[in-house]
Coordinates of C-alpha atoms in Angstrom, one line a residue:
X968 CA 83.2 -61.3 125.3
X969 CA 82.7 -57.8 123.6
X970 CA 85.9 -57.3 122.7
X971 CA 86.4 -61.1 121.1
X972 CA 83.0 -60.5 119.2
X973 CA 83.4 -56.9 117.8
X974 CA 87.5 -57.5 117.0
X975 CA 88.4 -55.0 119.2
X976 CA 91.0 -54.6 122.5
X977 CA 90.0 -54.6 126.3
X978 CA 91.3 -51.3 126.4
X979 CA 89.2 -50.1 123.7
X980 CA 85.8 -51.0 125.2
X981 CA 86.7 -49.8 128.2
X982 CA 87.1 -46.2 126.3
X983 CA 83.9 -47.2 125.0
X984 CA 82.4 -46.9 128.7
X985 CA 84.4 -44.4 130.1
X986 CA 82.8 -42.0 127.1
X987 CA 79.3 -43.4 127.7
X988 CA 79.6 -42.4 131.8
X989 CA 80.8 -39.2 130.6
X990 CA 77.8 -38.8 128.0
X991 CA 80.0 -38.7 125.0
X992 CA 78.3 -41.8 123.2
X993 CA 75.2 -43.9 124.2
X994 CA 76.2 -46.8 125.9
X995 CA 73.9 -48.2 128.3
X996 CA 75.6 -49.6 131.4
X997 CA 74.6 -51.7 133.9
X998 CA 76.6 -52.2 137.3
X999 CA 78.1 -55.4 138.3
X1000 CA 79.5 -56.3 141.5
X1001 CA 81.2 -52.6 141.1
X1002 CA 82.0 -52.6 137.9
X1003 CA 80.6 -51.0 134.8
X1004 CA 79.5 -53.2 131.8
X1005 CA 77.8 -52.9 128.7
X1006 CA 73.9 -54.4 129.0
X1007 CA 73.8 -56.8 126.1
X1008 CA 70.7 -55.1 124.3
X1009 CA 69.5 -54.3 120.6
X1010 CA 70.6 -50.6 120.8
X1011 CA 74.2 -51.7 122.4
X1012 CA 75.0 -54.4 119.4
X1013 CA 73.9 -51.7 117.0
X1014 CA 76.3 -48.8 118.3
X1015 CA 78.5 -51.5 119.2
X1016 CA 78.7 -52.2 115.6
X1017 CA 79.5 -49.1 114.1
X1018 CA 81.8 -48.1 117.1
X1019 CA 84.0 -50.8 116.4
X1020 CA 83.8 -49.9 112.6
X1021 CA 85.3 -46.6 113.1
X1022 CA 88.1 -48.6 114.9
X1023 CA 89.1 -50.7 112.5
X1024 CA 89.0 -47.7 110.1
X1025 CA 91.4 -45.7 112.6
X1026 CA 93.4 -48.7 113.2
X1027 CA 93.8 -48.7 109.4
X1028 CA 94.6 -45.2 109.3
X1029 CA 97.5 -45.3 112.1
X1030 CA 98.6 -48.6 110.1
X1031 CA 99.2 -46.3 106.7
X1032 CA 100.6 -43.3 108.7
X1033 CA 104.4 -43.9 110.1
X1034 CA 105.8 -41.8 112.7
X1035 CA 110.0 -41.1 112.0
X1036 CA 111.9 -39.3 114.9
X1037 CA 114.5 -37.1 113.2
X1038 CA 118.2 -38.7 113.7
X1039 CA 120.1 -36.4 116.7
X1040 CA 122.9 -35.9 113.5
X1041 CA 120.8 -33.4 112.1
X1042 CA 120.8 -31.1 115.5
X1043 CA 124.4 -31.4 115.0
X1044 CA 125.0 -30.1 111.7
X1045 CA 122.1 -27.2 111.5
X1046 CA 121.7 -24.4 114.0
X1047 CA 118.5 -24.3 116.0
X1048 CA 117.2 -21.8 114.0
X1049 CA 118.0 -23.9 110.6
X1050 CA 116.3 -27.0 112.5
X1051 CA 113.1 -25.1 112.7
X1052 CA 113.1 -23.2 109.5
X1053 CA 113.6 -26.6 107.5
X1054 CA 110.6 -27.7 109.6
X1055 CA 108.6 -25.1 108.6
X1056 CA 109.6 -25.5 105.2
X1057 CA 108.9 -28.9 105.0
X1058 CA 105.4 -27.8 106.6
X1059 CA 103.9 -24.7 104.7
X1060 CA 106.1 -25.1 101.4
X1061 CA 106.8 -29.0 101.1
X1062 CA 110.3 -28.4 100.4
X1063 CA 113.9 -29.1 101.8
X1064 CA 115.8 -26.1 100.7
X1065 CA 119.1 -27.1 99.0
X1066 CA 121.1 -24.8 100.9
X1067 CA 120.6 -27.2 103.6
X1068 CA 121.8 -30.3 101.7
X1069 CA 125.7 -29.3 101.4
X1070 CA 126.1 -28.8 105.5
X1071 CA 128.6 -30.7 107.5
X1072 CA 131.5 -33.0 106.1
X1073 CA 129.2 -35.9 104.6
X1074 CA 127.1 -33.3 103.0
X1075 CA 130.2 -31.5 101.0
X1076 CA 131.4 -34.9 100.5
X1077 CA 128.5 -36.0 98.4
X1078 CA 128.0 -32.1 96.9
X1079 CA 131.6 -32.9 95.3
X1080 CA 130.6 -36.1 94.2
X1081 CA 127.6 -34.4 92.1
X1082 CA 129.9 -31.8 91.1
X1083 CA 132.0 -33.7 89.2
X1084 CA 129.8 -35.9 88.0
X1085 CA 128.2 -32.8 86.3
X1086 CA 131.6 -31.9 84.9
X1087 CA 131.7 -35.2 83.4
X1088 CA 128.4 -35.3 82.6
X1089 CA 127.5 -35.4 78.3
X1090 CA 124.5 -33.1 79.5
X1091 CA 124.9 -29.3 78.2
X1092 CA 125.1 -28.1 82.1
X1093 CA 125.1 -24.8 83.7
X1094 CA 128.9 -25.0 84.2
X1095 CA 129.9 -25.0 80.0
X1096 CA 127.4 -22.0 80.5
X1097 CA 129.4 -20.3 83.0
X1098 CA 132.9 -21.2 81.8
X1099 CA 131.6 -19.5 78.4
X1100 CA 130.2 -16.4 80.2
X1101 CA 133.6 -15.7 82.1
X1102 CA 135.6 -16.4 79.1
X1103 CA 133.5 -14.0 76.6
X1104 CA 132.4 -11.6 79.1
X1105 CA 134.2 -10.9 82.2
X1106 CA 136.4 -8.1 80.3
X1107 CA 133.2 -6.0 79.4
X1108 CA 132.0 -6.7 83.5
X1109 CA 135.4 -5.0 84.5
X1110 CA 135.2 -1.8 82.3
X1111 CA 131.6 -1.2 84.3
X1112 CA 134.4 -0.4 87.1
X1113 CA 136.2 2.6 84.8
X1114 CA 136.9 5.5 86.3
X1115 CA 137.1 8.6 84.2
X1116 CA 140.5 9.5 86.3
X1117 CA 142.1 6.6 87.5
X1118 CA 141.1 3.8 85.2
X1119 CA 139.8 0.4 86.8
X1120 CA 140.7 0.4 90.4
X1121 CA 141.6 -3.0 92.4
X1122 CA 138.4 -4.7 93.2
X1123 CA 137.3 -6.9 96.0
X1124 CA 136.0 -10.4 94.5
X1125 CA 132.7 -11.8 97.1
X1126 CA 131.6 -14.7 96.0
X1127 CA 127.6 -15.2 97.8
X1128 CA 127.2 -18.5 98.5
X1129 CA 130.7 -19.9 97.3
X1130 CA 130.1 -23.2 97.4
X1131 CA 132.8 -25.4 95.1
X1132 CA 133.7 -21.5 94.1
X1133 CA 135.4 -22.9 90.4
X1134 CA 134.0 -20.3 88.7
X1135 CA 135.4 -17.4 91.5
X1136 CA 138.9 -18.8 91.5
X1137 CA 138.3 -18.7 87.3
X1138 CA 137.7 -15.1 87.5
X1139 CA 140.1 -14.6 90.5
X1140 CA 143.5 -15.9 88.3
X1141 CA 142.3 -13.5 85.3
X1142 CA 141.5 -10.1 87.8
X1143 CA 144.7 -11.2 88.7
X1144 CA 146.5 -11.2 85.7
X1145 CA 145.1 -8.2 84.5
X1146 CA 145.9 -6.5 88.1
X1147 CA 142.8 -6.1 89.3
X1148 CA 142.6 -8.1 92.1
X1149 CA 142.7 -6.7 96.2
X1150 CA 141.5 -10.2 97.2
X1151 CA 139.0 -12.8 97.7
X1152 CA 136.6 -13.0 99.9
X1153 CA 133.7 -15.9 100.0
X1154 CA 130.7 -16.8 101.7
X1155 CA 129.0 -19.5 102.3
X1156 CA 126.5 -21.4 104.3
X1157 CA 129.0 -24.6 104.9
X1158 CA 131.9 -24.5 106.7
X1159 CA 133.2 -27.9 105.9
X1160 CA 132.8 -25.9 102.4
X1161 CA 134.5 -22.6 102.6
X1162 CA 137.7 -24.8 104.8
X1163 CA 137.4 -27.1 101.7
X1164 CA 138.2 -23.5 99.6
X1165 CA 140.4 -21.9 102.1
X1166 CA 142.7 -25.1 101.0
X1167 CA 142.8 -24.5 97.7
X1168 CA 143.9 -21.0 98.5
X1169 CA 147.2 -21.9 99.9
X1170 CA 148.0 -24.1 97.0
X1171 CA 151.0 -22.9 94.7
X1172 CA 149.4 -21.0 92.2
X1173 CA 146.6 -19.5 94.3
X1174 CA 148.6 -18.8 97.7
X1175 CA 149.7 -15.2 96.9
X1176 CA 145.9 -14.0 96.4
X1177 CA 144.7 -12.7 99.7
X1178 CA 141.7 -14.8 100.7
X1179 CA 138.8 -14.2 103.5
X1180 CA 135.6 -16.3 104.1
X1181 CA 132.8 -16.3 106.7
X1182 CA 130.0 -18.7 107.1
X1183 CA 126.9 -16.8 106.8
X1184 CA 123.1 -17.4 105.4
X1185 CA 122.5 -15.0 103.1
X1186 CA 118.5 -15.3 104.0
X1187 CA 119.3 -13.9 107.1
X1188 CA 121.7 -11.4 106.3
X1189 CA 125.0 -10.4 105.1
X1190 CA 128.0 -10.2 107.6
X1191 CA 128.1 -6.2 107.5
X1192 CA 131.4 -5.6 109.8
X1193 CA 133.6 -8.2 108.2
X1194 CA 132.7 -6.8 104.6
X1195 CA 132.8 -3.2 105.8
X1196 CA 136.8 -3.7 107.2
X1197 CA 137.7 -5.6 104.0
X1198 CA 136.4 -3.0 101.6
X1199 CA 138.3 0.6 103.6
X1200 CA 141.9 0.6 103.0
X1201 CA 144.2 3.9 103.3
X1202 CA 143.2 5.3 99.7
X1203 CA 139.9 5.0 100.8
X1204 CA 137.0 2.4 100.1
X1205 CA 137.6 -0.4 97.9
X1206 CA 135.2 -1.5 95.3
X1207 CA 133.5 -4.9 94.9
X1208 CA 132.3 -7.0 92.2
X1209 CA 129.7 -9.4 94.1
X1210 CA 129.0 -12.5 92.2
X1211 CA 126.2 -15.4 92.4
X1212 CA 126.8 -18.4 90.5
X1213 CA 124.2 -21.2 90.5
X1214 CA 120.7 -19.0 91.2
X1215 CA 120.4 -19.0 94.8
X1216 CA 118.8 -15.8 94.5
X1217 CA 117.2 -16.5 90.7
X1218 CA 115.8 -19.9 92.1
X1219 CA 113.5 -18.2 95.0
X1220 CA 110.4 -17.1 94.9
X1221 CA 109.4 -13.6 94.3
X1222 CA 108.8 -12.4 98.2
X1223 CA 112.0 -14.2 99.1
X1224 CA 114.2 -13.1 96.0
X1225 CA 113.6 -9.2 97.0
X1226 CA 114.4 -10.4 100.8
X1227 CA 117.9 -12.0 99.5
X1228 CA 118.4 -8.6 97.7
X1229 CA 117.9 -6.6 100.1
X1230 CA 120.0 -8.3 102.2
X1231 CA 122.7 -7.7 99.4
X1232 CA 121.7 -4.6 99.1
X1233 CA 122.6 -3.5 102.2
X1234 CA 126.3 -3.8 102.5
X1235 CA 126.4 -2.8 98.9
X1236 CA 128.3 0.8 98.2
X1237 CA 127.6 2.9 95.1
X1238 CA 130.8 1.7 92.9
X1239 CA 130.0 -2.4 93.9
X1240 CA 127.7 -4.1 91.6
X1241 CA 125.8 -7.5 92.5
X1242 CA 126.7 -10.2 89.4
X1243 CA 124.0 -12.6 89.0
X1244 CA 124.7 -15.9 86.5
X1245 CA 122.4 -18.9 85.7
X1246 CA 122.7 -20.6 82.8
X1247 CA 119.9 -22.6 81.1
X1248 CA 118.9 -23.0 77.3
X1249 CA 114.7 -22.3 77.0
X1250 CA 114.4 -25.5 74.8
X1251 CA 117.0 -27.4 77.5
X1252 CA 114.3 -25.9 80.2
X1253 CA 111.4 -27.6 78.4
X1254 CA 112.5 -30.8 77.8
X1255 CA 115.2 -32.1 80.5
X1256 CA 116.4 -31.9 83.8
X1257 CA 120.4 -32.5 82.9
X1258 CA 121.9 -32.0 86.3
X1259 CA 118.7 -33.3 88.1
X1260 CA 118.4 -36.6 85.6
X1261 CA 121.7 -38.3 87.3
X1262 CA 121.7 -40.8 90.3
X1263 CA 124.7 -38.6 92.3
X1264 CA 121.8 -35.4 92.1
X1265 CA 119.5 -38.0 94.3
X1266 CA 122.1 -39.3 96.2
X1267 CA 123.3 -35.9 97.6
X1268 CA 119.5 -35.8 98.7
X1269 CA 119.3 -39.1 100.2
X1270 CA 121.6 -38.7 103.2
X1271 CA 119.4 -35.4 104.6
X1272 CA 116.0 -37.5 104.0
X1273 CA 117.8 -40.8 106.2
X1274 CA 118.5 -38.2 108.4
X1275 CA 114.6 -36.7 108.8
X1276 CA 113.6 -40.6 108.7
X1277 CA 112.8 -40.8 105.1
X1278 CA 113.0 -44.0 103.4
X1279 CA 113.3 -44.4 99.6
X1280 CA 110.2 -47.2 99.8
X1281 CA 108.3 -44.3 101.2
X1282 CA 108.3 -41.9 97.7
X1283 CA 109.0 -42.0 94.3
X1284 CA 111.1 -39.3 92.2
X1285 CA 109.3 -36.7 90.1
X1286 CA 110.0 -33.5 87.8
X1287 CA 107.8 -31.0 87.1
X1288 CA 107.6 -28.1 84.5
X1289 CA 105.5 -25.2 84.4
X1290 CA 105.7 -23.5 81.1
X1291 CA 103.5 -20.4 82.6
X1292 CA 106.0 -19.4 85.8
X1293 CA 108.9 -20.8 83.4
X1294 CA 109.7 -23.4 86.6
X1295 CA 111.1 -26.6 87.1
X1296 CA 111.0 -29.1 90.2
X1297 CA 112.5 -32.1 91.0
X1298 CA 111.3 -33.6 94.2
X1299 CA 109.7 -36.1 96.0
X1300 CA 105.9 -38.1 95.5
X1301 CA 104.5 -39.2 99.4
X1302 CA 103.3 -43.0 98.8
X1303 CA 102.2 -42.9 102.8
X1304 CA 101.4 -40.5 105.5
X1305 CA 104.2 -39.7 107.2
X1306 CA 104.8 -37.7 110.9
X1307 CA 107.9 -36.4 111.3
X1308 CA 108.7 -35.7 115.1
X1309 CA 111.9 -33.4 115.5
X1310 CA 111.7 -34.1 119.0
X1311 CA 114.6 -31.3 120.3
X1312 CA 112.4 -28.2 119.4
X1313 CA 109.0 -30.3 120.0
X1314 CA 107.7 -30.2 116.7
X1315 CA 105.7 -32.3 114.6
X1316 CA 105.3 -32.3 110.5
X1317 CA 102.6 -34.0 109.0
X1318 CA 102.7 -34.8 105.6
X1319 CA 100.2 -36.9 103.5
X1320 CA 100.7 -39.4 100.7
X1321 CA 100.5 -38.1 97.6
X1322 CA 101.8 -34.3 98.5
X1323 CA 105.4 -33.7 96.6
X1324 CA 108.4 -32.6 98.5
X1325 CA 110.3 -30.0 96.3
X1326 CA 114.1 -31.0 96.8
X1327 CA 115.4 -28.7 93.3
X1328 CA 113.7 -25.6 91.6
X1329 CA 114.9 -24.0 88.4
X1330 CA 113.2 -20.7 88.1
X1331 CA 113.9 -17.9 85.2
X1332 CA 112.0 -14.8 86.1
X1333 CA 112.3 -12.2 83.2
X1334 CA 114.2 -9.3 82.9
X1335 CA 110.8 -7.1 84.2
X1336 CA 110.4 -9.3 87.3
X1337 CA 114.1 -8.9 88.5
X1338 CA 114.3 -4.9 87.5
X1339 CA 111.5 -4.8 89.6
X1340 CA 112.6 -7.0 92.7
X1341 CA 116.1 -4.6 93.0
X1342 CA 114.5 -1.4 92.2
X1343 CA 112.4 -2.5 95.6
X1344 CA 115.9 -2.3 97.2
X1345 CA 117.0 0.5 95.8
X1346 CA 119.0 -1.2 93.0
X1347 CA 119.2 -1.2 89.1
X1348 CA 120.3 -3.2 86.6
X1349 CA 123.4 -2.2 85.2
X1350 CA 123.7 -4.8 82.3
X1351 CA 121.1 -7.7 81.6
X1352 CA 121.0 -11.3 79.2
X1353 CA 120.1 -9.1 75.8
X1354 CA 123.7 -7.1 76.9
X1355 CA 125.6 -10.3 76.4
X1356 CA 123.6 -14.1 75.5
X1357 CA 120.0 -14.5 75.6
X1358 CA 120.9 -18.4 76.3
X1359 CA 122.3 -16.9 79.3
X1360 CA 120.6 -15.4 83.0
X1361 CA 122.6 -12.5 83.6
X1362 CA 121.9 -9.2 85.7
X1363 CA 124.3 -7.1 87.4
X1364 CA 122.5 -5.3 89.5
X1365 CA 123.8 -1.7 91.3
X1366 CA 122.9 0.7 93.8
X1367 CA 120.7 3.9 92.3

């Protein structure tokens, strides 16, 4: 009868008495033929009323808040310790990093597809940016390399975080031609990726350049040993030109920017130098998103959110500027709450509507904030944007 009158379950007024006979609320009971019930009294109606209140309300609440269990793919493509880092991420920063996007063969797949959709975009996109930089530039970037006695020695090309490496096998075919080339050697977060580019490799007019790769995160740490035996050779230590393409280290945030150059750092030797390009137009910066604007950018995001659960009538797309940290976002707006249970490492995310999920950042720290981010790692920059094309972000960055 309680139940029918307040709208509520069997099960629910019988938590109603098991908290009264504990003394959590202030039922009063009356026992009948053994069994507990709720004396039908002016107090009971009135707590009765608001207890069933706060019901509804929860009911409402659990209604609005959706619980996804994260697809067993996504164990199978990150590690363990990428599996709880994107949790985390998705927990204190409310952002899926992009590195994690382009892992495992339908993640390359649709990383491509974006590619050349950018390539054929009408946009004025990082890559015109970066052809331009290798054309004009690359030949001043060399002669840092000069050596009083022997000239410019052969140099070791390591691409960080290769990816679709155009730009690398750009530069590779003119060190080449000019004799400056010991080899290639990229890494990469991907796999499926760096096979992808080992292919390439051993077409005709690539095949005779000696090429390396190893899968590595660079937030974790550079593969010391591999680098270390491909850099000594019989005349003693090669030199390397390290380049990043894209802003995987101009994209991160301040603490974890001097963490990724450190990391470089590290493995770096006195004659190496650390090339780091991004390309982006202030005016382009303040008014559009080119790459981020096109359907392929989302759709190389959608397959990792189907994968966490995700489903497209459960946000809306948004970009953000911020004229004051010179940042822009593209990401995610929560219309519900949403649980996400990654149920392998027993982990719950809760995330609330209305929060953005940061999928993309565009960041351009100035030439102060990056000095000081290597000098903390014992680096200096060696050439900067005012060297070459204030359009252009462009440090190369060497050991002190």
């Amino acid at each position: 009868m309680i139940g029918k009158k307040f709208r509520v379950s069997s099960t629910t007024v019988q938590n109603w008495i098991d908290k009264s006979l504990k003394g959590e609320i202030n039922l009063e009971l009356g026992d009948e033929e053994g069994r507990w019930k709720v004396i039908n009294n002016l107090h009971n109606q009135r707590l009765l009323f608001e207890l069933s209140r706060k019901a509804e309300k929860f009911d409402r609440m659990k209604e609005k808040r959706v619980e996804y269990t994260v697809d067993n793919k996504l164990y199978e493509i990150l590690s363990p310790k990428q599996v709880k880092l994107l949790a985390r991420s998705l927990q204190d920063d409310l952002e899926i990093p992009l590195k994690y996007v382009y892992i495992g063969e339908e993640g390359v797949k649709r990383w491509y597809t974006f590619h050349e959709a950018s390539t054929k975009s009408t946009y004025s996109t990082y890559l015109e940016g970066h052809d331009f930089f290798l054309e004009v530039h690359l030949d001043y970037i060399l002669g840092k390399f000069n050596d009083r006695e022997r000239g410019i020695p052969k140099i070791n090309l390591i691409d960080l975080g290769c990816g679709t490496a155009d730009y690398t096998i750009t530069c590779a075919k003119k060190m080449d031609k000019l004799g400056l080339l010991n080899s290639v050697i990229a890494l990469d977060i991907s796999q499926v990726m760096l096979d992808r580019l080992s292919n390439r490799f051993k077409q005709k007019d690539l095949k005779h350049i000696p090429f390396y790769s190893k899968q590595c995160d660079m937030d974790e740490g550079l593969p010391f040993d591999f680098l270390f035996d491909l850099s000594s050779s019989e005349d003693g230590r090669i030199p390397a030109l390290y380049l990043n393409f894209g802003g995987q280290i101009t994209n991160n945030e301040v603490y974890e920017q001097v963490n990724m150059l450190y990391n470089i750092a590290t493995v770096m030797n006195k004659e190496d130098r650390l090339l780091v390009v991004n390309s982006y137009h202030e005016k382009e910066m303040e008014i559009t998103y080119p790459s981020a604007e096109m359907d392929e950018f989302f759709d190389l995001h959608r397959w990792i959110l189907d994968l966490l659960g995700i489903k497209q009538e459960d946000y809306t797309i948004h970009f953000d500027y911020s004229e004051q940290e010179f940042k822009r976002t593209a990401g995610l707006k929560l219309v519900k709450d949403i649980t996400l249970n990654f149920d392998k490492i027993n982990t719950l995310v809760k995330l609330k509507a209305g929060q953005e999920l940061i999928v993309w950042k565009h960041r351009r720290e100035n030439h102060q904030t990056v000095n000081q981010n290597a000098a903390a790692t014992g680096m200096r920059v060696d050439l900067s944007s005012t060297d070459t094309d204030d359009s252009l972000i462009c440090y190369m960055l060497k050991k002190r």
